[in-house]
Structure formats: C-alpha cells, structure tokens
mmCIF file of C-alpha atoms in Angstrom:
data_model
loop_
_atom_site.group_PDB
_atom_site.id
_atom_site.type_symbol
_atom_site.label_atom_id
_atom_site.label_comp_id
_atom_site.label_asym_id
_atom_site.label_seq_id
_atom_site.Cartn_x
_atom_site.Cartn_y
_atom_site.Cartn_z
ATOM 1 C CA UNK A 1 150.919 185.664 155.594
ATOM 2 C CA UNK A 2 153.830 183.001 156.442
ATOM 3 C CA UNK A 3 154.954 180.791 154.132
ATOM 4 C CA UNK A 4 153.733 177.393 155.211
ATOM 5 C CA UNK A 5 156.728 175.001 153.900
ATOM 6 C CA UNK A 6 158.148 171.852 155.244
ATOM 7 C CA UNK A 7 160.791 173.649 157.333
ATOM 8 C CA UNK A 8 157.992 175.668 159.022
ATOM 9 C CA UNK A 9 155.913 172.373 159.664
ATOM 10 C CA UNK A 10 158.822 170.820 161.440
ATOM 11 C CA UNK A 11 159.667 173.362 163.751
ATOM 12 C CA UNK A 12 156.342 173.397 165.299
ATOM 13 C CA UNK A 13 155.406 170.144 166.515
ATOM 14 C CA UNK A 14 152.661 170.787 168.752
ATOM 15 C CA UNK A 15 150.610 172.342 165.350
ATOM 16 C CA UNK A 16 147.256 171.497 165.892
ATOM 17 C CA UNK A 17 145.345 173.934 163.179
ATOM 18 C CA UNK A 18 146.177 176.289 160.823
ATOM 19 C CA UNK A 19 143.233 178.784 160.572
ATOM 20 C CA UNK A 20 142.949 180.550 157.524
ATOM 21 C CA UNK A 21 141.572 183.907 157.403
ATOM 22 C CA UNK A 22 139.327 183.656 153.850
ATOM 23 C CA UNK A 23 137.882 180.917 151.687
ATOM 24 C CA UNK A 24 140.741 180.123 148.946
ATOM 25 C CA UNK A 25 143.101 177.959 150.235
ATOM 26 C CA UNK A 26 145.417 177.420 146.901
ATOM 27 C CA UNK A 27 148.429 179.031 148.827
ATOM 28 C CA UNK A 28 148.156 175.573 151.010
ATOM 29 C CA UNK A 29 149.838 172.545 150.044
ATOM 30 C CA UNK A 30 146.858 170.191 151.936
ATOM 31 C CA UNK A 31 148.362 167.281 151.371
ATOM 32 C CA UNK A 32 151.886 168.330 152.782
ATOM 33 C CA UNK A 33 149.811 169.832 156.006
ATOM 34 C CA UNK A 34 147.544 166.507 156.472
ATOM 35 C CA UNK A 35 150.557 164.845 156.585
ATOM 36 C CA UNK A 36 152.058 166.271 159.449
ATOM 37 C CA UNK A 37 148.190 165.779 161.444
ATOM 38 C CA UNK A 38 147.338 169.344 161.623
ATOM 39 C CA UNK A 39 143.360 170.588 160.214
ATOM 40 C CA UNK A 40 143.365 172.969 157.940
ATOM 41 C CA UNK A 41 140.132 176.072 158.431
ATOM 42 C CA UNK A 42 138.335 178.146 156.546
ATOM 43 C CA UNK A 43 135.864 180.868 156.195
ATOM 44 C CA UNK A 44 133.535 180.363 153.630
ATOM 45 C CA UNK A 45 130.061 181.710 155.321
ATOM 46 C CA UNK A 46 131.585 185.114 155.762
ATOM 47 C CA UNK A 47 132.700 185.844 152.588
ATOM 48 C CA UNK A 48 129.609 184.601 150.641
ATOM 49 C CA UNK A 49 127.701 188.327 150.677
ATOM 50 C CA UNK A 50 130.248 190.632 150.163
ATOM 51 C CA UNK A 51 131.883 188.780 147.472
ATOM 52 C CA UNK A 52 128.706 188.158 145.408
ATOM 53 C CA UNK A 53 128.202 192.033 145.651
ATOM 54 C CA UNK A 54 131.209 192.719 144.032
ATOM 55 C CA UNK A 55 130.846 190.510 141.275
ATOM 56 C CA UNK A 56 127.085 191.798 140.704
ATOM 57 C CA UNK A 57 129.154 195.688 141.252
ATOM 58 C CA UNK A 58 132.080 194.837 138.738
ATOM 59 C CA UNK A 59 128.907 193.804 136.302
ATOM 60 C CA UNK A 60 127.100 197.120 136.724
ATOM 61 C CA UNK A 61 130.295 198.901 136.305
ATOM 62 C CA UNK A 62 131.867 197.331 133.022
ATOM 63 C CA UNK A 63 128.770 197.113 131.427
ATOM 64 C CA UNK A 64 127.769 200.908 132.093
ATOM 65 C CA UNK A 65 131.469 201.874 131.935
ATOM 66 C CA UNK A 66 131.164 203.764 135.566
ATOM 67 C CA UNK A 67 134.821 204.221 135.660
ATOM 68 C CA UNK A 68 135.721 205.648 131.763
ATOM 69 C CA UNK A 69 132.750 207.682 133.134
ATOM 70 C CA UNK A 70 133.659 209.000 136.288
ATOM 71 C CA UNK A 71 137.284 209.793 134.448
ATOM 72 C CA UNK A 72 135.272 211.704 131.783
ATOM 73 C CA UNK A 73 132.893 213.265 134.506
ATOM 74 C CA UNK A 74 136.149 214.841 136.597
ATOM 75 C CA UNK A 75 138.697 215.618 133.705
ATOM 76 C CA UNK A 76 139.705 219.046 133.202
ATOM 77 C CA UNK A 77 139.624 218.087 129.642
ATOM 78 C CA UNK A 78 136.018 217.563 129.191
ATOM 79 C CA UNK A 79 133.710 220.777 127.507
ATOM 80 C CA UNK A 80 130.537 218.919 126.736
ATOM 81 C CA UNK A 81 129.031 215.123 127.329
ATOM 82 C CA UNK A 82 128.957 213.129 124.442
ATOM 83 C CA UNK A 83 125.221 212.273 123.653
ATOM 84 C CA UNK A 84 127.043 208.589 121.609
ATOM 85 C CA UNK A 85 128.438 207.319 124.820
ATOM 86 C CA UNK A 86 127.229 204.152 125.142
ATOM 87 C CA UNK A 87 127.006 201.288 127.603
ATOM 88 C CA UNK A 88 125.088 198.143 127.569
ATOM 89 C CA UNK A 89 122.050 196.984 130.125
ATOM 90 C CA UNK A 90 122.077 194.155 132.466
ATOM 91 C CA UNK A 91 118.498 194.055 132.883
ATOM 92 C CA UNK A 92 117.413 190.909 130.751
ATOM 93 C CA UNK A 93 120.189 190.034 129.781
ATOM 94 C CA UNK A 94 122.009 186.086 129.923
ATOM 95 C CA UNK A 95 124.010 186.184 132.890
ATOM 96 C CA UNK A 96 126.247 182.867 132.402
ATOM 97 C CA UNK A 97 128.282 181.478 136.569
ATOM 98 C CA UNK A 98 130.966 179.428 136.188
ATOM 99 C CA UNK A 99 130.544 177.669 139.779
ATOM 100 C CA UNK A 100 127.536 177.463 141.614
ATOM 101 C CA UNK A 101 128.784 177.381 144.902
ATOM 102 C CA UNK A 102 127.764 179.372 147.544
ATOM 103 C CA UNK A 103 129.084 182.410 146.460
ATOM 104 C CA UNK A 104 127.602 181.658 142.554
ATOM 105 C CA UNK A 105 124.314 181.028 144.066
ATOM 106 C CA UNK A 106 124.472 184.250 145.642
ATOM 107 C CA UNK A 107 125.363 185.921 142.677
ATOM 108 C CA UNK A 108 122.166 184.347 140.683
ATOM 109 C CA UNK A 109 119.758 185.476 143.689
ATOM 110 C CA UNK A 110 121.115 189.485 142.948
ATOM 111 C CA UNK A 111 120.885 188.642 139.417
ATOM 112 C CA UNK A 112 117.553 187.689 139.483
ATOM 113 C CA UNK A 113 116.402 191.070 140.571
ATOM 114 C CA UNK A 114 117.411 192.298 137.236
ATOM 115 C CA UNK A 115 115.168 190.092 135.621
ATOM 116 C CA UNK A 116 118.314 188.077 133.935
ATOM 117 C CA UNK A 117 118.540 184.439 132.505
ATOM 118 C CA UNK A 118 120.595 182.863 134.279
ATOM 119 C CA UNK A 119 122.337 180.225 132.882
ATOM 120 C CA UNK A 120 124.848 177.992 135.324
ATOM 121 C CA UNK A 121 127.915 175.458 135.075
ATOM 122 C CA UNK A 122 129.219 173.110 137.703
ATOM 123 C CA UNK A 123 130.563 169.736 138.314
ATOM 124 C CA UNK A 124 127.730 168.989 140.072
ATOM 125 C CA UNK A 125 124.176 170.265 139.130
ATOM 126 C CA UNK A 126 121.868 171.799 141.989
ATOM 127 C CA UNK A 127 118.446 170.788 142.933
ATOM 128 C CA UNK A 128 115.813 170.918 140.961
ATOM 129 C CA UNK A 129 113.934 173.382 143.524
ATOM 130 C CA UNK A 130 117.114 175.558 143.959
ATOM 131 C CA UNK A 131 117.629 176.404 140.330
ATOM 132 C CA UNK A 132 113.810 177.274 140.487
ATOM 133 C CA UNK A 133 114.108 179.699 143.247
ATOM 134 C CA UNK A 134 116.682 181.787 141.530
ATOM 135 C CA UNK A 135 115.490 180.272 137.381
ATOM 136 C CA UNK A 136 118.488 179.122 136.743
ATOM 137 C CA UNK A 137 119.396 176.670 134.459
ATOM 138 C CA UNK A 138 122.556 174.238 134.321
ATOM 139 C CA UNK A 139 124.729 174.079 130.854
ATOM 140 C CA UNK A 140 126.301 170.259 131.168
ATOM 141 C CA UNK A 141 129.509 171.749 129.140
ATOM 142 C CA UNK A 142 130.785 175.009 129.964
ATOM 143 C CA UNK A 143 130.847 176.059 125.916
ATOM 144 C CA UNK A 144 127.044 175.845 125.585
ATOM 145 C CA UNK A 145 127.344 178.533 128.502
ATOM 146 C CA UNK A 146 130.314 180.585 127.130
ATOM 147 C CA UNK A 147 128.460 180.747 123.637
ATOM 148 C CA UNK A 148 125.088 182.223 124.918
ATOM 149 C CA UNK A 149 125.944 184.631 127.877
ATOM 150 C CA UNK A 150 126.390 188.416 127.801
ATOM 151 C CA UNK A 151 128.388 188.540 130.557
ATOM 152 C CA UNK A 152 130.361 185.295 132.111
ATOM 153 C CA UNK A 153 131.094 185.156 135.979
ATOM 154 C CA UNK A 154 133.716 182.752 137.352
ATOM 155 C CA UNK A 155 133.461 181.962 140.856
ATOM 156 C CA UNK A 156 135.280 178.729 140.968
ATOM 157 C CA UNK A 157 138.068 177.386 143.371
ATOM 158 C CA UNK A 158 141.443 177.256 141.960
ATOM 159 C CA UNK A 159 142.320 173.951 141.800
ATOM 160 C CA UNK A 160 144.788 172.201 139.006
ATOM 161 C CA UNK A 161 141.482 171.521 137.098
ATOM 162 C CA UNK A 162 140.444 175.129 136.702
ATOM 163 C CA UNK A 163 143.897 176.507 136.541
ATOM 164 C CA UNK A 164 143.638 178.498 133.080
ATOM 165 C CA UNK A 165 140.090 177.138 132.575
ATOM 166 C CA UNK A 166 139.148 180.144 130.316
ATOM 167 C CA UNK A 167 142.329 180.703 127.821
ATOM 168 C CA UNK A 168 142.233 181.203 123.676
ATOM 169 C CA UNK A 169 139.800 178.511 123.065
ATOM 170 C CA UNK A 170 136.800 179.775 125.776
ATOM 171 C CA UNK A 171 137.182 183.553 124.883
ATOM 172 C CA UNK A 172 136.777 182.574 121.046
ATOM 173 C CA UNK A 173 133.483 180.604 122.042
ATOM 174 C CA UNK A 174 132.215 183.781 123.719
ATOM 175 C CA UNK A 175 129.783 186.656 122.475
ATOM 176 C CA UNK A 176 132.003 189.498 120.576
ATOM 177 C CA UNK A 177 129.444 191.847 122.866
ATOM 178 C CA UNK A 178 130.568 189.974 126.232
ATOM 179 C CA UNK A 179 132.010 190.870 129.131
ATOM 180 C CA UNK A 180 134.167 188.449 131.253
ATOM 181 C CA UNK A 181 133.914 188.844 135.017
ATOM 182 C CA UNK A 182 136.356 187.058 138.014
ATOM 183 C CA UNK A 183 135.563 187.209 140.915
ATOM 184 C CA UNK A 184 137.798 183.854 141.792
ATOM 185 C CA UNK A 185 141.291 183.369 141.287
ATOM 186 C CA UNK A 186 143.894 185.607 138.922
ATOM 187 C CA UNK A 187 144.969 181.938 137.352
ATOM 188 C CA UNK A 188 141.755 181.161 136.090
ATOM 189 C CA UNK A 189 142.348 182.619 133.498
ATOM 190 C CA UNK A 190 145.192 182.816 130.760
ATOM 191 C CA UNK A 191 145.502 186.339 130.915
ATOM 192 C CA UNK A 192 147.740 186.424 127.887
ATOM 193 C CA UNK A 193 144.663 185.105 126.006
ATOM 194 C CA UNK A 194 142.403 187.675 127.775
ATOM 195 C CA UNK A 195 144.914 190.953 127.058
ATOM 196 C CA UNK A 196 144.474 189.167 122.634
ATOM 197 C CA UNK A 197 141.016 189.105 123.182
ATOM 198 C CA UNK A 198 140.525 192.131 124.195
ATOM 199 C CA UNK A 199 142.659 193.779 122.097
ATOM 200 C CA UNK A 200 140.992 192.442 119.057
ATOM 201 C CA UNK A 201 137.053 193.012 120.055
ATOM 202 C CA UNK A 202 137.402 189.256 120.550
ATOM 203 C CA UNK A 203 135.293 190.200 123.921
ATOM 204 C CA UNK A 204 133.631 193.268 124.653
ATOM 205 C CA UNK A 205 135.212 193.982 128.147
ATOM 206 C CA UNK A 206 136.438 192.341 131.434
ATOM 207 C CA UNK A 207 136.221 193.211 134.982
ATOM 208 C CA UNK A 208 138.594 191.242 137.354
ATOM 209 C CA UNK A 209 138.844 191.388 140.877
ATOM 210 C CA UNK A 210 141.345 188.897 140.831
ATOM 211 C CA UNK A 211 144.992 188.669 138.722
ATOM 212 C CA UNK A 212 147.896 187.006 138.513
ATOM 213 C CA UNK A 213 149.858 188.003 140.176
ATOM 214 C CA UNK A 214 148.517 190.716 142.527
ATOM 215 C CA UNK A 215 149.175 193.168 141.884
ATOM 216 C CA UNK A 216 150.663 193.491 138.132
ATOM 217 C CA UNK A 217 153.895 194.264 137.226
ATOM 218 C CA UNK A 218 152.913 198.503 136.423
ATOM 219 C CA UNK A 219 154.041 197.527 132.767
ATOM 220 C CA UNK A 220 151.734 194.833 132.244
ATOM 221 C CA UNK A 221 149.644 195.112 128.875
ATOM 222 C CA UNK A 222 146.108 194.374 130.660
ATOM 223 C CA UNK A 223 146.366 197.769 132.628
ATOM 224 C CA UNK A 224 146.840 199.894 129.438
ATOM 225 C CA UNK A 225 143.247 199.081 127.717
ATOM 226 C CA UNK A 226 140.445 200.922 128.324
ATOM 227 C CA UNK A 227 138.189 198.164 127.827
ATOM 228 C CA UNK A 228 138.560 196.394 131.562
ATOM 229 C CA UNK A 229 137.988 197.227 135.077
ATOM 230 C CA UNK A 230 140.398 195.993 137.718
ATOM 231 C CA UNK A 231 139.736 196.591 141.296
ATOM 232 C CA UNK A 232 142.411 195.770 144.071
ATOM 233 C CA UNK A 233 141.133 191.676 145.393
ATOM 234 C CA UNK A 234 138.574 193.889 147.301
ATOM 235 C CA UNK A 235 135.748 191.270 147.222
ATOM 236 C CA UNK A 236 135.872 190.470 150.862
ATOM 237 C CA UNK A 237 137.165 193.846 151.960
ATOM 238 C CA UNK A 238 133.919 194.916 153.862
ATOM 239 C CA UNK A 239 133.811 195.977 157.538
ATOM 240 C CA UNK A 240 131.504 193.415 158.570
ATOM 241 C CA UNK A 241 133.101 190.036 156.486
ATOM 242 C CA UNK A 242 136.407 191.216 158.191
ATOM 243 C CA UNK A 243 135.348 190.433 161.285
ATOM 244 C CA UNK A 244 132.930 188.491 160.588
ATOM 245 C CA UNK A 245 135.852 185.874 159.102
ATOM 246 C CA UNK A 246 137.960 186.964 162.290
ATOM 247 C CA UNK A 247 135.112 185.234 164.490
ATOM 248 C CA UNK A 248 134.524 182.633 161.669
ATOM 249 C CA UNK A 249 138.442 181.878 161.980
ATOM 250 C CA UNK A 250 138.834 181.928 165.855
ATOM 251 C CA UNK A 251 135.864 179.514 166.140
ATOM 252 C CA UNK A 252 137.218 176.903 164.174
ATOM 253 C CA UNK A 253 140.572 177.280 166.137
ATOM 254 C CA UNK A 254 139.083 176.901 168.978
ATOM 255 C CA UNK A 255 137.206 173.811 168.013
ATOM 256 C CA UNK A 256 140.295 171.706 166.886
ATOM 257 C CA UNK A 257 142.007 172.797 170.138
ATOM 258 C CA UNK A 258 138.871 171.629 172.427
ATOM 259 C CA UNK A 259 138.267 168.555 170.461
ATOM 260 C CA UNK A 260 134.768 169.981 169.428
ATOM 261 C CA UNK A 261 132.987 169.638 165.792
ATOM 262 C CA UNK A 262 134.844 172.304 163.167
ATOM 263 C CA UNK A 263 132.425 174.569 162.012
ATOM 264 C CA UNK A 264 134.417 174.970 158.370
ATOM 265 C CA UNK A 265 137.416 172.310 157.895
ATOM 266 C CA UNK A 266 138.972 172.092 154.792
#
C-alpha cells in the first residue's frame, strides 16, 4: 500500500477520500489526514464472516493440534499412530472475547454451536437481549476473564490503549491449560512475553493470525515451538470478502465524491 505521510498529503490537493481496503486502520495517522479535510473509509461489514471463521478455525486447530497432526499423518517418519496423542475439546468449554465488536459477536454466535460459555470483555457492555441471544456474559475487568477461560480470543482494534494489552502480567493470570488466540493485531500482544510463556507451560498453546511484524524475521523464537499455530494474516483472505470489501470500498469512494451519506467512515 503507499505510505500515507505528510509529503504525500501535500502533493495531492484535490484528496477528497482515502478508501481503505479492510477494517484496521492503525497504518493511518487520522489525525494528520483530518487535518488536511480528506475522509478516511473502511470496510468493516465485509470482513465480519470470514474473519470470525478463522478465529473459530485457529480454535479447532490448536486445540485438536490439526497441524502437529497433519505433519505426523504425511511424514515418512511415522510407522504407527500413537494411541497418547492428545488434544483438548472445545465443546463446553469457557470461550473468553476480548472485544465484542462485530467481529467478537460473530465469533460468540459460532461458539455457541459448540455449546461453550462464553464469557466477554469490552469497554462498553452489550444489551441485555444481545448477550442472551448468543449467552454471553460480560467480565467488567479483563482478569476475571483471563483467569476463567480455556481459550482467550482477541478481536480488538489496535489502538495506543490495547497496544501490548496481553504481555507478562495477562498470560500469568491465564489457565496453564489455555490457549491464546489473535485474530486482531500482531501488537496486541508482547510477543516476547508470549514466546516465555509458552516456553515454560505458562499457557498451553497459541494460534495467531496476526504478528508483529508480518511476517517474522525466519529466526524468530515463536516459529521454533511446537506449541502454536501461525497462519499467514489470512482472516479476510476469502473469495467473496475480497470483493465483497472491493464493492464495500468503491461505495464509500463514491459517496464522498458525490456528496452522498458514507456507508463506513472512519
């Protein structure tokens, strides 16, 4: 994508919008942008679906450990199945989002079809007859959540307030049988913190869709455990959100150019 800096900004003074294809918008400085009078788009009702699938996918997978599986399933190593190969079950278990937005609620309605508790943190708490539809219920502080879930979602923005939001501190508060899932932002988490905790059984596993940065240096240390799954930023990577966000972008373009309502302004 280009780099939208000052210099940019100046040399295009007839800038009316600057669509952006996605829902993240961290890689904007807003207030820089608002400040020359151009809108700033985004795409948030096409990527609500696929990205909620991936998180409930990257859950099934870690906790059934599909990929050490498949690995073990196509080696030209393996003789015989091991009958102590273990995963863990979703089904009934305390699913714990970290943003109920609408890709968190989204999650919680998939989730709900396993028969989970669902447990839910926010800055601002839902309706009483939305948690109901999907049985979830809100944890006021984020620990209460992180102590009782078996596997933790976070589908936050990244903003300077949840920049590093789960670091030493969070991962202590969290089951030694949990599993940390991100289906967010890379910088949500201090993933120095996550490659200690997972190092030391601090946490049972992770599954990240999302790192920082993307994609890791080939050395790093989180890409030599066997204990996480990390797929490619793929949670929006679907024929249909692709162009569904391409029509979701070009009719918010067209809006601010026609002087018509904006479907999604940021």
């Amino acid at each position: 994508r280009p780099n939208i800096d000052q210099e940019l900004l100046e040399s295009l003074p007839n800038l009316k919008v600057i669509g952006n294809f996605g829902v993240g918008v961290d890689h904007l400085d807003l207030k820089m942008i608002s400040n020359f009078g151009v809108k700033v788009t985004n795409t948030p009702h096409a990527v609500a679906d696929p990205t909620a699938d991936i998180g409930i996918a990257l859950m099934l997978a870690s906790a059934r450990r599909l990929v050490e599986g498949c690995q073990i399933a196509v080696s030209p190593d393996t003789k015989y199945f091991a009958v102590d190969w273990l995963g863990v079950e979703v089904t009934r278990a305390t699913l714990g989002i970290i943003g109920m937005g609408s890709i968190g609620y989204k999650v919680a309605q998939r989730a709900r079809a396993f028969d989970m508790r669902i447990l839910y943190h926010n800055r601002n708490r839902r309706r009483k007859e939305e948690e109901e539809a999907v049985g979830a219920h809100y944890c006021e502080k984020m620990e209460d959540l992180l102590q009782q879930s078996d596997f933790v979602m976070l589908v936050v923005n990244l903003t300077p307030e949840t920049h590093r939001l789960i670091g030493k501190k969070e991962l202590g508060l969290m089951k030694p049988t949990a599993t940390l899932i991100n289906i967010s932002r890379g910088a949500v988490i201090d993933q120095d913190a996550l490659v200690e905790a997972l190092q030391n059984k601090v946490i049972r596993a992770a599954a990240l869709d999302v790192t920082y940065p993307e994609p890791l240096p080939r050395d790093h240390p989180l890409l030599k455990l066997n204990n996480i799954i990390i797929t490619p930023h793929i949670g929006t990577a679907t024929v249909r959100a692709s162009r569904m966000m391409a029509e979701e972008a070009i009719a918010n373009m067209l809006a601010v150019l026609n002087g018509q309502p904006i479907p999604s302004e940021v």
